[in-house]
Coordinates of C-alpha atoms and ligand atoms in Angstrom, one line a residue:
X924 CA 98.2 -11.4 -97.1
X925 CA 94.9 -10.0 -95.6
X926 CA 94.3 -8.8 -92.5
X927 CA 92.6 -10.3 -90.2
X928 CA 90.4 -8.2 -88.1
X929 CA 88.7 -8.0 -84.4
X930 CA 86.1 -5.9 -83.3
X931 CA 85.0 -5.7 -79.5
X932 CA 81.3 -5.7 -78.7
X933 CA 77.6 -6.9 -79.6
X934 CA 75.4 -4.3 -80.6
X935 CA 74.2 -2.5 -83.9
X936 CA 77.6 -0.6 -83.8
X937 CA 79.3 -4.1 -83.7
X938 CA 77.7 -5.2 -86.6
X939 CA 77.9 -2.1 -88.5
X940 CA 81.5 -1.9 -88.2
X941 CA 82.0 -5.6 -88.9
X942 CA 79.7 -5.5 -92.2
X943 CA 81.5 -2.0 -93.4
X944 CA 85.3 -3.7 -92.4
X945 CA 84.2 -6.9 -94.6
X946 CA 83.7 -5.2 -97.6
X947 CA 87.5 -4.2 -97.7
X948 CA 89.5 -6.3 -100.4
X949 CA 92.6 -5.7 -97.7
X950 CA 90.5 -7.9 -95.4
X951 CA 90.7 -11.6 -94.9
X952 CA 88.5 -12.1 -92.0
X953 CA 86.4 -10.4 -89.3
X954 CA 86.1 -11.6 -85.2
X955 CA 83.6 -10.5 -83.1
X956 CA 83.6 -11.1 -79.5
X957 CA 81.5 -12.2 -78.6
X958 CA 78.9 -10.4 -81.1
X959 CA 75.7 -11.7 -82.2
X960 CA 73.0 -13.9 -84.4
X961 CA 73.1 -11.3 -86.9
X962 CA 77.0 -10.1 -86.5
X963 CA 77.7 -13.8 -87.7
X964 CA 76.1 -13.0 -91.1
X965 CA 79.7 -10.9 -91.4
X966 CA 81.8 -12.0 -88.9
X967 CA 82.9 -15.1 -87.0
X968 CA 81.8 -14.5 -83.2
X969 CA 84.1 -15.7 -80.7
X970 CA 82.4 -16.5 -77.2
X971 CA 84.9 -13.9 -75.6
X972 CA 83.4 -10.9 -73.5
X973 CA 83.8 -7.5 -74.3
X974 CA 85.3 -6.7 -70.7
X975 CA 87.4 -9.9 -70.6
X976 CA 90.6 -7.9 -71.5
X977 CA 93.3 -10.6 -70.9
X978 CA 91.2 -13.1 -72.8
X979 CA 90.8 -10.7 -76.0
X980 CA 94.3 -10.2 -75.7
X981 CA 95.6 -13.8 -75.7
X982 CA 92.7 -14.3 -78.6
X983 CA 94.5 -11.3 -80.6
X984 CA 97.9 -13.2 -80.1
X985 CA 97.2 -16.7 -80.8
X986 CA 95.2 -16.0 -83.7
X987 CA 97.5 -13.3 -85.3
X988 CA 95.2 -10.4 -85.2
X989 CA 96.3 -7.6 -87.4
X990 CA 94.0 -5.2 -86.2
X991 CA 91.5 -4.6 -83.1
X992 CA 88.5 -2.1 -83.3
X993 CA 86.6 -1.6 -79.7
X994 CA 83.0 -0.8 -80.0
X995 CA 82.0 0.2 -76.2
X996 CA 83.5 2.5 -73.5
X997 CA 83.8 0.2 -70.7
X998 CA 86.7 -2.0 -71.9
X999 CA 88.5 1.5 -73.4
X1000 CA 88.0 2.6 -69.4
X1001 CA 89.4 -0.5 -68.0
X1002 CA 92.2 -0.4 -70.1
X1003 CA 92.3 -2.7 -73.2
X1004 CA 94.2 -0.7 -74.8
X1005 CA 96.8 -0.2 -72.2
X1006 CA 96.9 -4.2 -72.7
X1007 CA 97.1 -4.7 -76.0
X1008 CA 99.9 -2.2 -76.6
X1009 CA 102.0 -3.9 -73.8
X1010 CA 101.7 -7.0 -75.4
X1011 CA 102.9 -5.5 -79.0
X1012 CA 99.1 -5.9 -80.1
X1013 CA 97.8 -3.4 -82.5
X1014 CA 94.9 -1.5 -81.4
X1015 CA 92.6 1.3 -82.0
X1016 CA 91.2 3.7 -79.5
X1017 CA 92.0 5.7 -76.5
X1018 CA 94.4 4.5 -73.4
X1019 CA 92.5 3.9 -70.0
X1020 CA 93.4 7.7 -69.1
X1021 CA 92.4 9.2 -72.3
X1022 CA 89.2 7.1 -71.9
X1023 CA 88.9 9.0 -68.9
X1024 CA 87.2 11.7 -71.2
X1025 CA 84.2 10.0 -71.2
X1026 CA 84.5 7.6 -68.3
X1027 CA 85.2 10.4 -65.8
X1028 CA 82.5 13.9 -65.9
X1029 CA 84.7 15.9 -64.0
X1030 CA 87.4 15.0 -65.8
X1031 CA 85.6 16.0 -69.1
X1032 CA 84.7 19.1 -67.7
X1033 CA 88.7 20.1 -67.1
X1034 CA 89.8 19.1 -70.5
X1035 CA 87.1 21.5 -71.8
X1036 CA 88.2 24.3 -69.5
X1037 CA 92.1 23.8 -70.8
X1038 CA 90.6 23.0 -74.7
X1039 CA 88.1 26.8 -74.4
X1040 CA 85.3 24.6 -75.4
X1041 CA 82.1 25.9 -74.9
X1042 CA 80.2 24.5 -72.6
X1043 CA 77.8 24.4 -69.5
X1044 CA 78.9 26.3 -66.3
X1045 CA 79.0 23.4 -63.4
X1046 CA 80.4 22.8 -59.9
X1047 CA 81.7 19.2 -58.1
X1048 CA 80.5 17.9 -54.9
X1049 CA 81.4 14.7 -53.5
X1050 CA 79.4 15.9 -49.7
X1051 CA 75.6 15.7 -50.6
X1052 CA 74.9 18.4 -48.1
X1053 CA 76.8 20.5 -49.6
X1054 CA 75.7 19.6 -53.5
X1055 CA 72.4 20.3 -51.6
X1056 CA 72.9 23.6 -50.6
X1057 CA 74.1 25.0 -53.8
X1058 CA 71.9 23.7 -55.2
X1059 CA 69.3 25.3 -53.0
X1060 CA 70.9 28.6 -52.5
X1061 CA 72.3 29.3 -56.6
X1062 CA 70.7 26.8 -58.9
X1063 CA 68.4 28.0 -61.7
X1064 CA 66.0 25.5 -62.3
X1065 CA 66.0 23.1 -64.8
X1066 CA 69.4 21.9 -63.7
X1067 CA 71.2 18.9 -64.6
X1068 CA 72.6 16.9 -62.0
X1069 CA 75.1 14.0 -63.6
X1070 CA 76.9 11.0 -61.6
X1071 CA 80.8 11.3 -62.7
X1072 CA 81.7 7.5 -63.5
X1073 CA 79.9 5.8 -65.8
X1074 CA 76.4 4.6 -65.9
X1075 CA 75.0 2.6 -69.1
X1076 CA 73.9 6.8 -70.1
X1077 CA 71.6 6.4 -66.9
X1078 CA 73.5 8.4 -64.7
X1079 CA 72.8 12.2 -65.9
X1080 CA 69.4 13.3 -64.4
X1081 CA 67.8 17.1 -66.2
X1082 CA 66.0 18.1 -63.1
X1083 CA 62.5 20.2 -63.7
X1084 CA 61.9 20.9 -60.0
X1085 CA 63.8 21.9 -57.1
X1086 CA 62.7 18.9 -55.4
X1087 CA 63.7 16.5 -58.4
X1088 CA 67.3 18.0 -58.4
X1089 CA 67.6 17.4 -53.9
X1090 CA 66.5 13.7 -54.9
X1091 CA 69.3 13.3 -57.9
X1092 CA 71.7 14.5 -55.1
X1093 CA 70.3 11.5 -52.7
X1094 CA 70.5 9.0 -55.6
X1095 CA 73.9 9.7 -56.8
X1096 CA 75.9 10.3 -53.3
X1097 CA 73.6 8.8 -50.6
X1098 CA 71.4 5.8 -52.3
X1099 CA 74.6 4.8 -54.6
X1100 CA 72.4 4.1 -57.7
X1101 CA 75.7 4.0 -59.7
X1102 CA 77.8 2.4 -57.3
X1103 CA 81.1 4.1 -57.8
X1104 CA 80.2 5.8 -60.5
X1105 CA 78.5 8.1 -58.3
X1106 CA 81.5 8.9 -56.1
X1107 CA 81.4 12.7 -57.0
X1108 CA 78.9 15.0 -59.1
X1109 CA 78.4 17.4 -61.3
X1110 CA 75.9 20.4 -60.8
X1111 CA 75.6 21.7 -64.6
X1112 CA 73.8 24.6 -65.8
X1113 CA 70.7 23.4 -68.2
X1114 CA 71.3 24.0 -71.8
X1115 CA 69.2 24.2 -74.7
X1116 CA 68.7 24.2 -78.5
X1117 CA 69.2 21.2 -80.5
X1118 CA 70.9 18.0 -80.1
X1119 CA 73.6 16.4 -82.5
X1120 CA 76.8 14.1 -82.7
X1121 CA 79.8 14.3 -83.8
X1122 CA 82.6 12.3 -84.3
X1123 CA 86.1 12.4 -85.6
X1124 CA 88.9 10.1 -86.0
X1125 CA 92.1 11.4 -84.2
X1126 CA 96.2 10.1 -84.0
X1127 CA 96.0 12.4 -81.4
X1128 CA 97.7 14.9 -83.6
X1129 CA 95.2 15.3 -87.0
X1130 CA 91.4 15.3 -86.1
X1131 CA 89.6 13.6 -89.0
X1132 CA 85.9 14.3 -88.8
X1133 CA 83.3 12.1 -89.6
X1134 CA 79.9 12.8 -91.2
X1135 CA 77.5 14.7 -88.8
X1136 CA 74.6 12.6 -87.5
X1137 CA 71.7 13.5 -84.7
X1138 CA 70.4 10.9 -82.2
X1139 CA 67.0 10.2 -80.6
X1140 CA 67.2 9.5 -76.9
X1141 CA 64.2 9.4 -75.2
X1142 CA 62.4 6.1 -75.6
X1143 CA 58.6 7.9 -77.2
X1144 CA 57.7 10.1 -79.9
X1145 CA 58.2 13.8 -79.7
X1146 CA 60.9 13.3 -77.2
X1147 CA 59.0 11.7 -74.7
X1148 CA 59.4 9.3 -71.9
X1149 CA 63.0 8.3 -69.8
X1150 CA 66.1 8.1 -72.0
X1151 CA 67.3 4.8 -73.9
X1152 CA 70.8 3.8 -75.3
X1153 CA 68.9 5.7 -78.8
X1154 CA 66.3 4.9 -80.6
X1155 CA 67.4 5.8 -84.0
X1156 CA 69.6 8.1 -85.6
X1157 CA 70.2 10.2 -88.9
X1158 CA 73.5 11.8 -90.7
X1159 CA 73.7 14.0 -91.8
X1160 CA 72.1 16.5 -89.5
X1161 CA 71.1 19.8 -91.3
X1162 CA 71.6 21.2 -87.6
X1163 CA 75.4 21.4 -88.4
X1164 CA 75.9 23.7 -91.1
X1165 CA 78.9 24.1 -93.2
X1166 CA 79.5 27.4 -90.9
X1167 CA 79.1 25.5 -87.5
X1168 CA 80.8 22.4 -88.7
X1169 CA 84.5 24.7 -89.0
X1170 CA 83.1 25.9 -85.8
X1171 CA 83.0 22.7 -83.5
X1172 CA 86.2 21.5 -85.4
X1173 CA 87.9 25.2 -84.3
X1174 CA 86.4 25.2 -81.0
X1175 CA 86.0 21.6 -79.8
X1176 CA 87.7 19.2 -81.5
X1177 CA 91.3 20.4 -82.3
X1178 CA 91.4 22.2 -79.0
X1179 CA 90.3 19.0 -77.5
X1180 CA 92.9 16.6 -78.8
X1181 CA 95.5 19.5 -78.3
X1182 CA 94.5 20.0 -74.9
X1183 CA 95.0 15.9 -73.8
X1184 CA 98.2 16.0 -75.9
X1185 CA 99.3 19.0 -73.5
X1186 CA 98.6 17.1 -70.8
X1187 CA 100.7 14.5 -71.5
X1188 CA 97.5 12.3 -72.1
X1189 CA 97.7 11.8 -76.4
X1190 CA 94.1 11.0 -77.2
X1191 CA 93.6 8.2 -80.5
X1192 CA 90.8 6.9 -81.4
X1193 CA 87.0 8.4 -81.9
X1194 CA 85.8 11.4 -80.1
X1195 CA 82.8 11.8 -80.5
X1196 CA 81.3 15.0 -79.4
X1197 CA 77.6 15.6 -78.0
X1198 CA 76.2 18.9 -78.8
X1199 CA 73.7 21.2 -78.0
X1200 CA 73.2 23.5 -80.3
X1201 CA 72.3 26.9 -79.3
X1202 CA 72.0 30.0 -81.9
X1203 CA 75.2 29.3 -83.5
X1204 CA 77.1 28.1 -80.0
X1205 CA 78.0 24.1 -80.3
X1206 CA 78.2 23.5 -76.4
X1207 CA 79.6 20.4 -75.3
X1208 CA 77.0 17.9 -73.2
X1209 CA 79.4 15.2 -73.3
X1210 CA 82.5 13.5 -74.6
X1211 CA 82.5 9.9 -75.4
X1212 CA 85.8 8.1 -76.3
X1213 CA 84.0 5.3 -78.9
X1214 CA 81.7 5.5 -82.2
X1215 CA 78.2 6.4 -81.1
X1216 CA 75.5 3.8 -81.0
X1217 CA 73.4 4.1 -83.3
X1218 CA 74.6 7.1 -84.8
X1219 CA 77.5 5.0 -86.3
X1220 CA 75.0 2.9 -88.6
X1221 CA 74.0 5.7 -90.7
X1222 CA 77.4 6.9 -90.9
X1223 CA 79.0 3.7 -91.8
X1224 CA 76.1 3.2 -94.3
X1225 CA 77.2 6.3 -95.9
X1226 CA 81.0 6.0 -96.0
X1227 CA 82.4 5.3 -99.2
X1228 CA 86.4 4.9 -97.8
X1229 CA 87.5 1.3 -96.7
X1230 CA 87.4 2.1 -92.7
X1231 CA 90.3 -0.1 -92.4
X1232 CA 92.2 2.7 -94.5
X1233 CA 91.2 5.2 -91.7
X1234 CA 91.6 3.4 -89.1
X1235 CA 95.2 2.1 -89.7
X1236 CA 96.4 5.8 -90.9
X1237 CA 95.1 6.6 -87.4
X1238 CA 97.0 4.2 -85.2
X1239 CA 99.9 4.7 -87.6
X1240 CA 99.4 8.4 -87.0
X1241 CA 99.6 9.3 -90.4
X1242 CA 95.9 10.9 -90.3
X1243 CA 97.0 13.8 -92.5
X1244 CA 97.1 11.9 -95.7
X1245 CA 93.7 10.4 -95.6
X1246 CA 90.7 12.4 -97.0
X1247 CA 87.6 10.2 -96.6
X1248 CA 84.8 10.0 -99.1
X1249 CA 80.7 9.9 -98.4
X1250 CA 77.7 8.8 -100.1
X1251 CA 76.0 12.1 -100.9
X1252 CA 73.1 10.0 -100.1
X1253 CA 71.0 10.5 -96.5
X1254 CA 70.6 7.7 -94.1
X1255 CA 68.4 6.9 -91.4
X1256 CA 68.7 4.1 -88.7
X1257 CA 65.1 3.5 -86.9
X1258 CA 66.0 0.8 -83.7
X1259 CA 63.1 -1.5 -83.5
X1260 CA 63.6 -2.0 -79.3
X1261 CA 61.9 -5.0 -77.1
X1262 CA 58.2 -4.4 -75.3
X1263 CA 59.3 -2.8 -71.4
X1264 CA 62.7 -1.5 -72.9
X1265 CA 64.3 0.7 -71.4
X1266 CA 63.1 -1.0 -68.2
X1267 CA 62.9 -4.3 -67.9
X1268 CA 61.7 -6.7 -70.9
X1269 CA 61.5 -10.1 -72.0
X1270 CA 63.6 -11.7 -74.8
X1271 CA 63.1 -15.0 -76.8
X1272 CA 60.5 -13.7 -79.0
X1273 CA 60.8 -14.7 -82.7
X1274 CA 61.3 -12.0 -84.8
X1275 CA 59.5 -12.3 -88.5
X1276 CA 59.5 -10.6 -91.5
X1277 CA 63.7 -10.4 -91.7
X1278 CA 63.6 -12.1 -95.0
X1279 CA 61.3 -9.3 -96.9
X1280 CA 64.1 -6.4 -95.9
X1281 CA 67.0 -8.3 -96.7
X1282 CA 65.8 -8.1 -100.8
X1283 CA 65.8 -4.2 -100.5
X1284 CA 68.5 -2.3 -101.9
X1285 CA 70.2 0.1 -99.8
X1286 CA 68.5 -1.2 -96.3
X1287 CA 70.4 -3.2 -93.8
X1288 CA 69.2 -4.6 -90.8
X1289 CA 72.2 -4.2 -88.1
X1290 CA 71.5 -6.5 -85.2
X1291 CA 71.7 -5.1 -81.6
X1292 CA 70.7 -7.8 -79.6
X1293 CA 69.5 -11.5 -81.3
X1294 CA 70.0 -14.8 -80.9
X1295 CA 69.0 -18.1 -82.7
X1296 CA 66.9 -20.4 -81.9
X1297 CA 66.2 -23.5 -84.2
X1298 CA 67.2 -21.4 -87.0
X1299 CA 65.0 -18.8 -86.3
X1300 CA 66.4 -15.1 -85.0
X1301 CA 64.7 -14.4 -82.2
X1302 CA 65.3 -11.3 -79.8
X1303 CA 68.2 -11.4 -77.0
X1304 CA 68.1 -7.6 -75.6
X1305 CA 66.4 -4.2 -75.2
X1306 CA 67.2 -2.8 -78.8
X1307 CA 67.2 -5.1 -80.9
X1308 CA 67.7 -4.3 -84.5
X1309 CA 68.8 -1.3 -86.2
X1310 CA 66.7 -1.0 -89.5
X1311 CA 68.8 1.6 -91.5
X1312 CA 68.6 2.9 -95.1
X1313 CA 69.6 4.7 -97.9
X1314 CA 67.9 7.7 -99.6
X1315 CA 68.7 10.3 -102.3
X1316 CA 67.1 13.0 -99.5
X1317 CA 66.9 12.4 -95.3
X1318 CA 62.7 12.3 -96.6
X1319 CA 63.5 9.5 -99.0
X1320 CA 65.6 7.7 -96.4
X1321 CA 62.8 8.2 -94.1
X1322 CA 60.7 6.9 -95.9
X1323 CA 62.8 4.0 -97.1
X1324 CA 63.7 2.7 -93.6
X1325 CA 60.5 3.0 -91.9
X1326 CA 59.2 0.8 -95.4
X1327 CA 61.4 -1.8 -94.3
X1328 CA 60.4 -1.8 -90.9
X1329 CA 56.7 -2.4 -91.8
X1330 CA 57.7 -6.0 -92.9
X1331 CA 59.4 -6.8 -89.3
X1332 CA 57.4 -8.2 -86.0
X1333 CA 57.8 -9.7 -82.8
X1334 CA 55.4 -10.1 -80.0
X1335 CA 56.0 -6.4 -78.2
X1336 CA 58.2 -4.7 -80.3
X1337 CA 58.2 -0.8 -80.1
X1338 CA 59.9 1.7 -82.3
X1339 CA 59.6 5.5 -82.6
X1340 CA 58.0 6.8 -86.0
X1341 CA 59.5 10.4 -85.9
X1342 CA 63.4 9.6 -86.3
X1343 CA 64.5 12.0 -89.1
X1344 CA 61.5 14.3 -88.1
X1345 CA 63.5 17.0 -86.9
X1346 CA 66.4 17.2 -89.8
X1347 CA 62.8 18.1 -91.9
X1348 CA 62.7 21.8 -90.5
X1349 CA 65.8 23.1 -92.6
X1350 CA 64.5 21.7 -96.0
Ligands
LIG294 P1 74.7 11.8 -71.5 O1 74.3 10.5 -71.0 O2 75.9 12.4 -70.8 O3 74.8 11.8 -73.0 O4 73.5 12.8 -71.3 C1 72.2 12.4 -71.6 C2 71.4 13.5 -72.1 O5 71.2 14.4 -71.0 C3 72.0 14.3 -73.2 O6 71.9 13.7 -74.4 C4 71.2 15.6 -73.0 O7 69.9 15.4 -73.6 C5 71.0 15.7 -71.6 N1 71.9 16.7 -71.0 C6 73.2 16.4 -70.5 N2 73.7 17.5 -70.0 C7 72.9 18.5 -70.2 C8 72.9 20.0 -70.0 N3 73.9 20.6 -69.4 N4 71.8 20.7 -70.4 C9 70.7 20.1 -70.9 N5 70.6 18.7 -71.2 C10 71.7 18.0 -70.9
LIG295 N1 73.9 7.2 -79.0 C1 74.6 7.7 -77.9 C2 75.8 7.1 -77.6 O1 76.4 6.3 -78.3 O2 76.4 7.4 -76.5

C-alpha cells in the first residue's frame, strides 16, 4: 500500500515539497492544509489551518495519514509535534522545545554557547533602560538589536546609528511591536561577509546535510530596501566550499544536534543554519527549526532521492544508512512578489502568462500565494510565485529562470533581477 502523505503550510515551500513527495512511486496521495491554487496541481488541499493543531491532528487520524511534513515554524513552536506523537501520529520535525531553537533568540544563543559554534558576541535585556545603556556606554556601531520570540523575520533590526539602535530598544520592549515576542532582547555584535543557508536533516543523532543554497532578503536589487520573507534563492552557493562545508558540519551542525541531545532536548527534523561567512569563519545569524523558504525550491529541484526515503530514515532514526543524491545541475528560484510587498499590497490581480512556463523543461512555477477565480489563478499574497529552474551552470539557470519569468504578468508585480548575481564572483 502507498502512503499517504500531509504537509502543513501554503507557500512555495509547501508546494515544492508536495510536488517533490508526489513523484515517489511509495506515494499514494498528498494533503495540504490548507495549501494553495497552485499546491492543488500536486496535492489535494484540505481547508485546515496550518496553526489549527488539534484539527490537523484529528485530519491525520481519520484519514490514516502515514506521514506528516510541517512547512512553517509557528505550528513546530506551538507544539504540533508534541500532538501528533501523543496521539501515536507519525511526524517529522522538532518538539515544541527543540523548536525553541528558532522560536526563542536567547535560547539559540545558549545552545551555540554549549555546541562552540561560532557566532556573534551578544547580551539579554528584558529592562529597556538598561538594553539602553549598554548600548550607549559599549556598543560598536552597526549593532543588531533582535526581538527574542518570533516575528514573521521582522523582528531583528541591523542598527546604522546610535539613535537607530535606542529606537529598536523602544520598539521591541516599550512600543511592543512583536507583542510577546519582544519580551526580552538580544544586543548582538554586527557581523559581516557573506550570507548563505544551510540545512541538514537530523534523527537527532546523524546530521544529514542538504545541498548548500544562498537567499536574497532585502526586497530591491543590490541588497536594497527593508527585508522580505526572500526574494529568491540559489543552491548551490559557491560561498560554501568543499573546505568550509566539513567546517560548518564540524563546528555547527554536529555540535548543535549534540549539544540539544545533551540537554535532554533530542532535536529531529531540519536545521537549517543562517551563515555569515567571514574569511573562512561560518558564524551563526540564526537557527531555524523548518526547510527555508525559498531556499528549499532550488534544493528540492535539485534532489534526485525520493524525500520520503529521507524523511522516514529520519523519524525512524536510521539516518546513517541514507546517502542522498543531487542533480549536478544549478538551480535558481526568482519570487515574482505583489506591488507594496513587503508592506502592504493588494491581491486579486490575475496573473497571465502561466501557460507559456509550464511547456519549459526544467522550470517549475512553485505557488506562494494564489487563488482561483473563474478558472483563472489570480494572486492571494505578498510573494506570490516562485519561478525556479534548472541549468547545467548557476549562469544557465539564471538565465533559464529569469526566461521564464519574462512570460509571467500581473498588474504590480515586482521581482529582483540579480538573484544568482553574487554565486557569479567565484566562477
Ligand atoms: P533573521 O530574521 O534572524 O534571519 O535575521 C535577518 C537578517 O538580519 C539576517 O539574514 C542578516 O542579514 C541580519 N542579521 C542578523 N543578525 C546579524 C548580525 N549579528 N550581524 C549582521 N547581520 C545580522
Ligand atoms: N528564507 C529564509 C527563511 O526561510 O527563513
Amino acid at each position: 500500500m502507498g502512503k499517504k502523505i500531509l504537509v502543513v503550510g501554503s507557500g512555495g515551500r509547501e508546494h515544492a515539497l508536495c510536488w517533490k513527495l508526489s513523484q515517489s512511486p511509495r506515494v499514494e496521495a498528498v494533503f495540504c492544509a490548507p495549501g494553495n491554487a497552485g499546491i492543488s496541481q500536486h496535492a489535494q488541499c484540505i481547508d485546515i489551518k496550518a496553526n489549527d493543531l488539534e484539527g490537523l491532528a484529528s485530519f491525520a487520524a481519520e484519514n490514516g495519514i502515514d506521514m506528516t511534513i510541517v512547512g512553517p515554524e509557528d505550528p513546530l513552536a506551538q507544539g504540533i509535534v508534541d500532538i501528533f506523537k501523543e496521539k501515536g501520529l507519525t511526524i517529522f520535525g522538532p518538539t515544541k522545545k527543540a523548536a525553541q531553537i528558532e522560536a526563542s533568540k536567547v535560547f539559540n544563543k545558549k545552545i551555540l554557547e554549549k555546541a562552540g559554534a561560532p557566532t556573534a558576541a551578544y547580551k539579554v535585556f528584558t529592562d529597556p533602560d538598561q538594553a539602553k545603556k549598554y548600548i550607549r556606554e559599549n556598543a560598536e556601531i552597526p549593532v543588531v538589536v533582535k526581538a527574542d520570540g518570533l516575528a514573521a523575520g521582522k523582528g531583528v533590526i541591523v542598527a546604522k546609528s546610535m539613535e537607530e539602535a535606542l529606537d529598536a530598544v523602544d520598539l521591541i520592549l516599550v512600543k511592543k511591536a512583536f507583542g510577546d515576542a519582544g519580551k526580552k532582547l538580544i544586543v548582538e555584535e554586527c557581523l559581516k561577509g557573506e550570507e548563505a543557508s544551510f540545512m541538514a536533516i537530523t534523527d537527532g543523532t546523524t546530521v544529514l546535510p542538504l545541498a548548500t543554497s544562498q537567499d536574497h532578503k532585502p526586497v530591491y536589487d543590490n541588497d536594497e530596501g527593508p527585508n522580505t520573507g526572500g526574494m529568491g534563492a540559489y543552491s548551490p552557493a559557491p560561498v560554501v566550499t568543499t573546505e568550509l562545508f566539513d567546517k560548518v558540519m564540524d563546528q555547527v551542525m554536529i555540535p548543535t544536534v549534540k549539544a540539544m541531545a545533551d540537554e535532554s532536548i533530542p532535536y529531529q527534523g531540519v536545521l537549517y543554519g543562517g551563515l555569515m561567512i567571514d574569511n573562512g569563519v561560518p558564524n551563526v545569524l540564526e537557527f531555524n527549526c523548518r526547510f527555508g523558504d525559498p531556499e528549499a525550491q532550488p534544493i528540492l529541484m535539485r534532489l534526485k532521492t525520493d524525500l520520503l526515503d529521507l524523511i522516514e530514515a529520519a523519524v525512524e532514526n536510521r539516518l546513517e544508512t541514507i546517502t542522498p543524491e543531487w542533480d549536478e545541475r544549478a538551480a535558481v528560484c526568482v519570487v515574482l512578489a505583489s506591488g507594496g510587498y513587503p508592506g502592504s499590497y493588494e491581491t486579486g490581480k490575475e496573473i497571465a502568462g502561466l501557460e507559456e512556463v509550464e511547456k519549459m523543461e526544467g522550470v517549475m512555477v512553485f505557488h506562494a500565494g494564489t487563488a482561483k477565480k473563474e478558472g483563472k489563478y489570480v494572486t492571494a499574497g505578498g510573494r506570490v510565485l516562485g519561478v525556479t529552474a534548472l541549468g547545467a551552470t548557476i549562469k544557465e539557470a539564471i538565465d533559464r529562470a529569469y526566461e521564464a519569468v519574462s512570460n509571467i504578468s500581473w498588474e504590480g508585480m515586482h521581482y529582483r533581477k540579480d538573484i544568482g548575481k553574487k554565486a557569479l564572483k567565484y566562477l
